[in-house]
Amino acid sequence: VFEFFNSVPRSMFTTFRCSFGDCSTSGGVPIFEHVHESYGGAASIFYCLFVFGVTIGIFNVISAIFVESTMAAAQALQSSNKQKRLQDQKRWNTR
């Protein structure tokens, strides 16, 4: 475990790798199996909460961007259709 967390930059890189799913040693053993054995359940719980928070946070931001752009496009389309209806002489001349 020490080789993956022996300095701040290495710890940041390991955390970055783990947040994207590549959280294993060169032998294929998950790093947090070693963390749990060395540091206990508190570190494992912290990791689970970290992954949960990052995953939910990223998906929430992506969803919000998608919904916002979709709503803006719908509003622009609605405004465009309204302007076309208001400028249609045929529609205004019939009764």
mmCIF file of N, CA and C in Angstrom:
data_model
loop_
_atom_site.group_PDB
_atom_site.id
_atom_site.type_symbol
_atom_site.label_atom_id
_atom_site.label_comp_id
_atom_site.label_asym_id
_atom_site.label_seq_id
_atom_site.Cartn_x
_atom_site.Cartn_y
_atom_site.Cartn_z
ATOM 1 N N VAL A 1 0.833 -1.183 0.000
ATOM 2 C CA VAL A 1 0.000 0.000 0.000
ATOM 3 C C VAL A 1 0.879 1.248 0.000
ATOM 4 N N PHE A 2 1.999 1.182 0.680
ATOM 5 C CA PHE A 2 2.856 2.363 0.819
ATOM 6 C C PHE A 2 3.334 2.889 -0.533
ATOM 7 N N GLU A 3 3.602 1.998 -1.486
ATOM 8 C CA GLU A 3 4.116 2.449 -2.775
ATOM 9 C C GLU A 3 3.101 3.297 -3.548
ATOM 10 N N PHE A 4 1.814 3.120 -3.274
ATOM 11 C CA PHE A 4 0.783 3.884 -3.973
ATOM 12 C C PHE A 4 0.433 5.193 -3.272
ATOM 13 N N PHE A 5 0.840 5.330 -2.008
ATOM 14 C CA PHE A 5 0.510 6.522 -1.229
ATOM 15 C C PHE A 5 1.726 7.102 -0.515
ATOM 16 N N ASN A 6 2.918 6.941 -1.079
ATOM 17 C CA ASN A 6 4.122 7.387 -0.377
ATOM 18 C C ASN A 6 4.392 8.881 -0.506
ATOM 19 N N SER A 7 3.727 9.575 -1.396
ATOM 20 C CA SER A 7 3.876 11.030 -1.511
ATOM 21 C C SER A 7 2.515 11.612 -1.928
ATOM 22 N N VAL A 8 2.411 12.904 -1.799
ATOM 23 C CA VAL A 8 1.144 13.556 -2.154
ATOM 24 C C VAL A 8 0.838 13.415 -3.647
ATOM 25 N N PRO A 9 1.799 13.668 -4.545
ATOM 26 C CA PRO A 9 1.470 13.485 -5.962
ATOM 27 C C PRO A 9 1.092 12.035 -6.298
ATOM 28 N N ARG A 10 1.808 11.080 -5.713
ATOM 29 C CA ARG A 10 1.484 9.668 -5.983
ATOM 30 C C ARG A 10 0.108 9.313 -5.407
ATOM 31 N N SER A 11 -0.219 9.858 -4.245
ATOM 32 C CA SER A 11 -1.539 9.621 -3.653
ATOM 33 C C SER A 11 -2.637 10.207 -4.523
ATOM 34 N N MET A 12 -2.397 11.405 -5.053
ATOM 35 C CA MET A 12 -3.382 12.036 -5.916
ATOM 36 C C MET A 12 -3.575 11.224 -7.195
ATOM 37 N N PHE A 13 -2.477 10.722 -7.739
ATOM 38 C CA PHE A 13 -2.571 9.915 -8.949
ATOM 39 C C PHE A 13 -3.317 8.607 -8.682
ATOM 40 N N THR A 14 -3.035 7.987 -7.547
ATOM 41 C CA THR A 14 -3.730 6.747 -7.192
ATOM 42 C C THR A 14 -5.217 7.003 -6.998
ATOM 43 N N THR A 15 -5.559 8.085 -6.334
ATOM 44 C CA THR A 15 -6.970 8.431 -6.130
ATOM 45 C C THR A 15 -7.644 8.735 -7.468
ATOM 46 N N PHE A 16 -6.939 9.420 -8.355
ATOM 47 C CA PHE A 16 -7.455 9.701 -9.698
ATOM 48 C C PHE A 16 -7.726 8.402 -10.447
ATOM 49 N N ARG A 17 -6.767 7.489 -10.411
ATOM 50 C CA ARG A 17 -6.947 6.184 -11.072
ATOM 51 C C ARG A 17 -8.134 5.436 -10.490
ATOM 52 N N CYS A 18 -8.253 5.457 -9.185
ATOM 53 C CA CYS A 18 -9.338 4.718 -8.532
ATOM 54 C C CYS A 18 -10.702 5.326 -8.851
ATOM 55 N N SER A 19 -10.755 6.639 -9.016
ATOM 56 C CA SER A 19 -12.040 7.268 -9.318
ATOM 57 C C SER A 19 -12.522 6.912 -10.721
ATOM 58 N N PHE A 20 -11.615 6.431 -11.577
ATOM 59 C CA PHE A 20 -12.005 6.002 -12.916
ATOM 60 C C PHE A 20 -12.002 4.490 -13.075
ATOM 61 N N GLY A 21 -11.917 3.767 -11.955
ATOM 62 C CA GLY A 21 -12.099 2.328 -11.992
ATOM 63 C C GLY A 21 -10.847 1.491 -12.044
ATOM 64 N N ASP A 22 -9.680 2.085 -12.222
ATOM 65 C CA ASP A 22 -8.443 1.313 -12.293
ATOM 66 C C ASP A 22 -7.754 1.329 -10.937
ATOM 67 N N CYS A 23 -8.321 0.630 -10.012
ATOM 68 C CA CYS A 23 -7.828 0.680 -8.638
ATOM 69 C C CYS A 23 -7.256 -0.677 -8.237
ATOM 70 N N SER A 24 -6.204 -1.071 -8.941
ATOM 71 C CA SER A 24 -5.592 -2.354 -8.630
ATOM 72 C C SER A 24 -4.076 -2.239 -8.727
ATOM 73 N N THR A 25 -3.419 -3.205 -8.103
ATOM 74 C CA THR A 25 -1.956 -3.245 -8.166
ATOM 75 C C THR A 25 -1.534 -3.827 -9.502
ATOM 76 N N SER A 26 -0.239 -3.890 -9.730
ATOM 77 C CA SER A 26 0.237 -4.465 -10.989
ATOM 78 C C SER A 26 -0.093 -5.951 -11.078
ATOM 79 N N GLY A 27 -0.304 -6.601 -9.931
ATOM 80 C CA GLY A 27 -0.690 -8.006 -9.925
ATOM 81 C C GLY A 27 -2.177 -8.230 -10.081
ATOM 82 N N GLY A 28 -2.974 -7.162 -10.103
ATOM 83 C CA GLY A 28 -4.409 -7.276 -10.291
ATOM 84 C C GLY A 28 -5.220 -7.294 -9.007
ATOM 85 N N VAL A 29 -4.557 -7.201 -7.860
ATOM 86 C CA VAL A 29 -5.266 -7.204 -6.574
ATOM 87 C C VAL A 29 -5.772 -5.782 -6.295
ATOM 88 N N PRO A 30 -7.016 -5.624 -5.893
ATOM 89 C CA PRO A 30 -7.512 -4.280 -5.582
ATOM 90 C C PRO A 30 -6.702 -3.617 -4.468
ATOM 91 N N ILE A 31 -6.381 -2.347 -4.668
ATOM 92 C CA ILE A 31 -5.566 -1.613 -3.699
ATOM 93 C C ILE A 31 -6.285 -1.500 -2.361
ATOM 94 N N PHE A 32 -7.574 -1.312 -2.414
ATOM 95 C CA PHE A 32 -8.281 -1.064 -1.168
ATOM 96 C C PHE A 32 -8.519 -2.321 -0.343
ATOM 97 N N GLU A 33 -8.200 -3.476 -0.886
ATOM 98 C CA GLU A 33 -8.112 -4.669 -0.037
ATOM 99 C C GLU A 33 -6.930 -4.499 0.907
ATOM 100 N N HIS A 34 -5.822 -4.007 0.362
ATOM 101 C CA HIS A 34 -4.636 -3.753 1.187
ATOM 102 C C HIS A 34 -4.876 -2.596 2.153
ATOM 103 N N VAL A 35 -5.571 -1.563 1.693
ATOM 104 C CA VAL A 35 -5.871 -0.420 2.562
ATOM 105 C C VAL A 35 -6.747 -0.866 3.731
ATOM 106 N N HIS A 36 -7.734 -1.681 3.452
ATOM 107 C CA HIS A 36 -8.613 -2.170 4.513
ATOM 108 C C HIS A 36 -7.835 -2.999 5.536
ATOM 109 N N GLU A 37 -6.934 -3.838 5.057
ATOM 110 C CA GLU A 37 -6.127 -4.647 5.974
ATOM 111 C C GLU A 37 -5.164 -3.788 6.778
ATOM 112 N N SER A 38 -4.584 -2.761 6.137
ATOM 113 C CA SER A 38 -3.578 -1.941 6.819
ATOM 114 C C SER A 38 -4.190 -0.859 7.699
ATOM 115 N N TYR A 39 -5.267 -0.205 7.245
ATOM 116 C CA TYR A 39 -5.789 0.972 7.934
ATOM 117 C C TYR A 39 -7.184 0.795 8.517
ATOM 118 N N GLY A 40 -7.842 -0.302 8.216
ATOM 119 C CA GLY A 40 -9.131 -0.575 8.830
ATOM 120 C C GLY A 40 -10.319 -0.146 7.994
ATOM 121 N N GLY A 41 -11.467 -0.288 8.602
ATOM 122 C CA GLY A 41 -12.722 -0.026 7.914
ATOM 123 C C GLY A 41 -12.992 1.434 7.629
ATOM 124 N N ALA A 42 -12.427 2.339 8.433
ATOM 125 C CA ALA A 42 -12.682 3.769 8.225
ATOM 126 C C ALA A 42 -12.183 4.222 6.854
ATOM 127 N N ALA A 43 -11.016 3.746 6.453
ATOM 128 C CA ALA A 43 -10.480 4.114 5.141
ATOM 129 C C ALA A 43 -11.337 3.526 4.026
ATOM 130 N N SER A 44 -11.840 2.325 4.219
ATOM 131 C CA SER A 44 -12.705 1.703 3.209
ATOM 132 C C SER A 44 -14.025 2.448 3.081
ATOM 133 N N ILE A 45 -14.587 2.871 4.210
ATOM 134 C CA ILE A 45 -15.835 3.636 4.180
ATOM 135 C C ILE A 45 -15.614 4.985 3.505
ATOM 136 N N PHE A 46 -14.499 5.624 3.819
ATOM 137 C CA PHE A 46 -14.171 6.900 3.179
ATOM 138 C C PHE A 46 -14.063 6.726 1.671
ATOM 139 N N TYR A 47 -13.414 5.651 1.232
ATOM 140 C CA TYR A 47 -13.275 5.400 -0.204
ATOM 141 C C TYR A 47 -14.639 5.183 -0.850
ATOM 142 N N CYS A 48 -15.478 4.398 -0.228
ATOM 143 C CA CYS A 48 -16.817 4.148 -0.784
ATOM 144 C C CYS A 48 -17.609 5.443 -0.894
ATOM 145 N N LEU A 49 -17.548 6.280 0.134
ATOM 146 C CA LEU A 49 -18.258 7.563 0.095
ATOM 147 C C LEU A 49 -17.675 8.488 -0.968
ATOM 148 N N PHE A 50 -16.348 8.449 -1.124
ATOM 149 C CA PHE A 50 -15.695 9.264 -2.147
ATOM 150 C C PHE A 50 -16.156 8.851 -3.540
ATOM 151 N N VAL A 51 -16.126 7.568 -3.833
ATOM 152 C CA VAL A 51 -16.534 7.083 -5.151
ATOM 153 C C VAL A 51 -18.013 7.391 -5.398
ATOM 154 N N PHE A 52 -18.843 7.179 -4.399
ATOM 155 C CA PHE A 52 -20.269 7.477 -4.527
ATOM 156 C C PHE A 52 -20.487 8.965 -4.811
ATOM 157 N N GLY A 53 -19.831 9.821 -4.039
ATOM 158 C CA GLY A 53 -19.995 11.269 -4.216
ATOM 159 C C GLY A 53 -19.519 11.753 -5.569
ATOM 160 N N VAL A 54 -18.379 11.263 -6.008
ATOM 161 C CA VAL A 54 -17.848 11.677 -7.308
ATOM 162 C C VAL A 54 -18.751 11.183 -8.432
ATOM 163 N N THR A 55 -19.178 9.943 -8.344
ATOM 164 C CA THR A 55 -20.029 9.389 -9.392
ATOM 165 C C THR A 55 -21.352 10.132 -9.481
ATOM 166 N N ILE A 56 -22.015 10.314 -8.357
ATOM 167 C CA ILE A 56 -23.293 11.028 -8.356
ATOM 168 C C ILE A 56 -23.083 12.478 -8.784
ATOM 169 N N GLY A 57 -22.031 13.106 -8.303
ATOM 170 C CA GLY A 57 -21.758 14.501 -8.654
ATOM 171 C C GLY A 57 -21.503 14.698 -10.132
ATOM 172 N N ILE A 58 -20.693 13.843 -10.720
ATOM 173 C CA ILE A 58 -20.380 13.975 -12.145
ATOM 174 C C ILE A 58 -21.616 13.719 -12.993
ATOM 175 N N PHE A 59 -22.365 12.667 -12.668
ATOM 176 C CA PHE A 59 -23.566 12.387 -13.439
ATOM 177 C C PHE A 59 -24.609 13.482 -13.265
ATOM 178 N N ASN A 60 -24.674 14.089 -12.099
ATOM 179 C CA ASN A 60 -25.612 15.181 -11.873
ATOM 180 C C ASN A 60 -25.246 16.388 -12.737
ATOM 181 N N VAL A 61 -23.979 16.704 -12.811
ATOM 182 C CA VAL A 61 -23.541 17.842 -13.634
ATOM 183 C C VAL A 61 -23.798 17.565 -15.108
ATOM 184 N N ILE A 62 -23.472 16.365 -15.572
ATOM 185 C CA ILE A 62 -23.698 16.017 -16.974
ATOM 186 C C ILE A 62 -25.184 16.064 -17.296
ATOM 187 N N SER A 63 -26.005 15.524 -16.415
ATOM 188 C CA SER A 63 -27.455 15.545 -16.639
ATOM 189 C C SER A 63 -27.976 16.975 -16.665
ATOM 190 N N ALA A 64 -27.496 17.810 -15.766
ATOM 191 C CA ALA A 64 -27.946 19.202 -15.720
ATOM 192 C C ALA A 64 -27.572 19.947 -16.996
ATOM 193 N N ILE A 65 -26.384 19.711 -17.510
ATOM 194 C CA ILE A 65 -25.966 20.357 -18.754
ATOM 195 C C ILE A 65 -26.850 19.897 -19.906
ATOM 196 N N PHE A 66 -27.118 18.609 -19.968
ATOM 197 C CA PHE A 66 -27.970 18.068 -21.033
ATOM 198 C C PHE A 66 -29.381 18.638 -20.945
ATOM 199 N N VAL A 67 -29.956 18.652 -19.757
ATOM 200 C CA VAL A 67 -31.320 19.164 -19.591
ATOM 201 C C VAL A 67 -31.374 20.650 -19.905
ATOM 202 N N GLU A 68 -30.383 21.399 -19.458
ATOM 203 C CA GLU A 68 -30.372 22.840 -19.711
ATOM 204 C C GLU A 68 -30.285 23.140 -21.206
ATOM 205 N N SER A 69 -29.430 22.437 -21.925
ATOM 206 C CA SER A 69 -29.318 22.689 -23.366
ATOM 207 C C SER A 69 -30.582 22.252 -24.099
ATOM 208 N N THR A 70 -31.195 21.164 -23.658
ATOM 209 C CA THR A 70 -32.445 20.717 -24.269
ATOM 210 C C THR A 70 -33.561 21.721 -24.029
ATOM 211 N N MET A 71 -33.660 22.242 -22.820
ATOM 212 C CA MET A 71 -34.696 23.229 -22.510
ATOM 213 C C MET A 71 -34.471 24.527 -23.288
ATOM 214 N N ALA A 72 -33.220 24.937 -23.449
ATOM 215 C CA ALA A 72 -32.934 26.149 -24.220
ATOM 216 C C ALA A 72 -33.310 25.958 -25.687
ATOM 217 N N ALA A 73 -33.015 24.786 -26.233
ATOM 218 C CA ALA A 73 -33.381 24.511 -27.628
ATOM 219 C C ALA A 73 -34.901 24.477 -27.783
ATOM 220 N N ALA A 74 -35.605 23.890 -26.831
ATOM 221 C CA ALA A 74 -37.068 23.841 -26.896
ATOM 222 C C ALA A 74 -37.662 25.244 -26.803
ATOM 223 N N GLN A 75 -37.103 26.068 -25.945
ATOM 224 C CA GLN A 75 -37.582 27.453 -25.812
ATOM 225 C C GLN A 75 -37.343 28.233 -27.100
ATOM 226 N N ALA A 76 -36.177 28.054 -27.715
ATOM 227 C CA ALA A 76 -35.884 28.747 -28.970
ATOM 228 C C ALA A 76 -36.826 28.286 -30.076
ATOM 229 N N LEU A 77 -37.101 26.990 -30.132
ATOM 230 C CA LEU A 77 -38.020 26.459 -31.138
ATOM 231 C C LEU A 77 -39.435 26.985 -30.924
ATOM 232 N N GLN A 78 -39.868 27.029 -29.678
ATOM 233 C CA GLN A 78 -41.194 27.541 -29.365
ATOM 234 C C GLN A 78 -41.307 29.018 -29.737
ATOM 235 N N SER A 79 -40.295 29.788 -29.438
ATOM 236 C CA SER A 79 -40.299 31.210 -29.781
ATOM 237 C C SER A 79 -40.313 31.406 -31.293
ATOM 238 N N SER A 80 -39.537 30.606 -31.997
ATOM 239 C CA SER A 80 -39.500 30.692 -33.457
ATOM 240 C C SER A 80 -40.857 30.350 -34.062
ATOM 241 N N ASN A 81 -41.476 29.300 -33.564
ATOM 242 C CA ASN A 81 -42.812 28.920 -34.068
ATOM 243 C C ASN A 81 -43.849 29.995 -33.777
ATOM 244 N N LYS A 82 -43.756 30.613 -32.617
ATOM 245 C CA LYS A 82 -44.697 31.677 -32.266
ATOM 246 C C LYS A 82 -44.527 32.872 -33.196
ATOM 247 N N GLN A 83 -43.291 33.231 -33.488
ATOM 248 C CA GLN A 83 -43.034 34.359 -34.400
ATOM 249 C C GLN A 83 -43.564 34.051 -35.796
ATOM 250 N N LYS A 84 -43.386 32.815 -36.249
ATOM 251 C CA LYS A 84 -43.905 32.438 -37.569
ATOM 252 C C LYS A 84 -45.425 32.530 -37.612
ATOM 253 N N ARG A 85 -46.082 32.089 -36.549
ATOM 254 C CA ARG A 85 -47.547 32.169 -36.504
ATOM 255 C C ARG A 85 -48.022 33.616 -36.483
ATOM 256 N N LEU A 86 -47.321 34.473 -35.749
ATOM 257 C CA LEU A 86 -47.722 35.882 -35.676
ATOM 258 C C LEU A 86 -47.523 36.607 -37.009
ATOM 259 N N GLN A 87 -46.554 36.181 -37.787
ATOM 260 C CA GLN A 87 -46.271 36.850 -39.066
ATOM 261 C C GLN A 87 -47.003 36.213 -40.240
ATOM 262 N N ASP A 88 -47.776 35.187 -40.015
ATOM 263 C CA ASP A 88 -48.509 34.504 -41.096
ATOM 264 C C ASP A 88 -49.755 35.310 -41.447
ATOM 265 N N GLN A 89 -49.753 35.924 -42.626
ATOM 266 C CA GLN A 89 -50.866 36.760 -43.076
ATOM 267 C C GLN A 89 -52.129 35.939 -43.332
ATOM 268 N N LYS A 90 -51.955 34.716 -43.805
ATOM 269 C CA LYS A 90 -53.095 33.843 -44.064
ATOM 270 C C LYS A 90 -53.876 33.570 -42.794
ATOM 271 N N ARG A 91 -53.171 33.353 -41.753
ATOM 272 C CA ARG A 91 -53.806 33.069 -40.463
ATOM 273 C C ARG A 91 -54.577 34.274 -39.950
ATOM 274 N N TRP A 92 -54.047 35.466 -40.157
ATOM 275 C CA TRP A 92 -54.697 36.684 -39.656
ATOM 276 C C TRP A 92 -55.890 37.096 -40.529
ATOM 277 N N ASN A 93 -55.892 36.761 -41.815
ATOM 278 C CA ASN A 93 -56.964 37.188 -42.710
ATOM 279 C C ASN A 93 -58.181 36.274 -42.683
ATOM 280 N N THR A 94 -58.062 35.097 -42.160
ATOM 281 C CA THR A 94 -59.209 34.189 -42.117
ATOM 282 C C THR A 94 -59.948 34.336 -40.802
ATOM 283 N N ARG A 95 -61.238 34.012 -40.881
ATOM 284 C CA ARG A 95 -62.002 34.098 -39.650
ATOM 285 C C ARG A 95 -62.957 32.992 -39.493
#
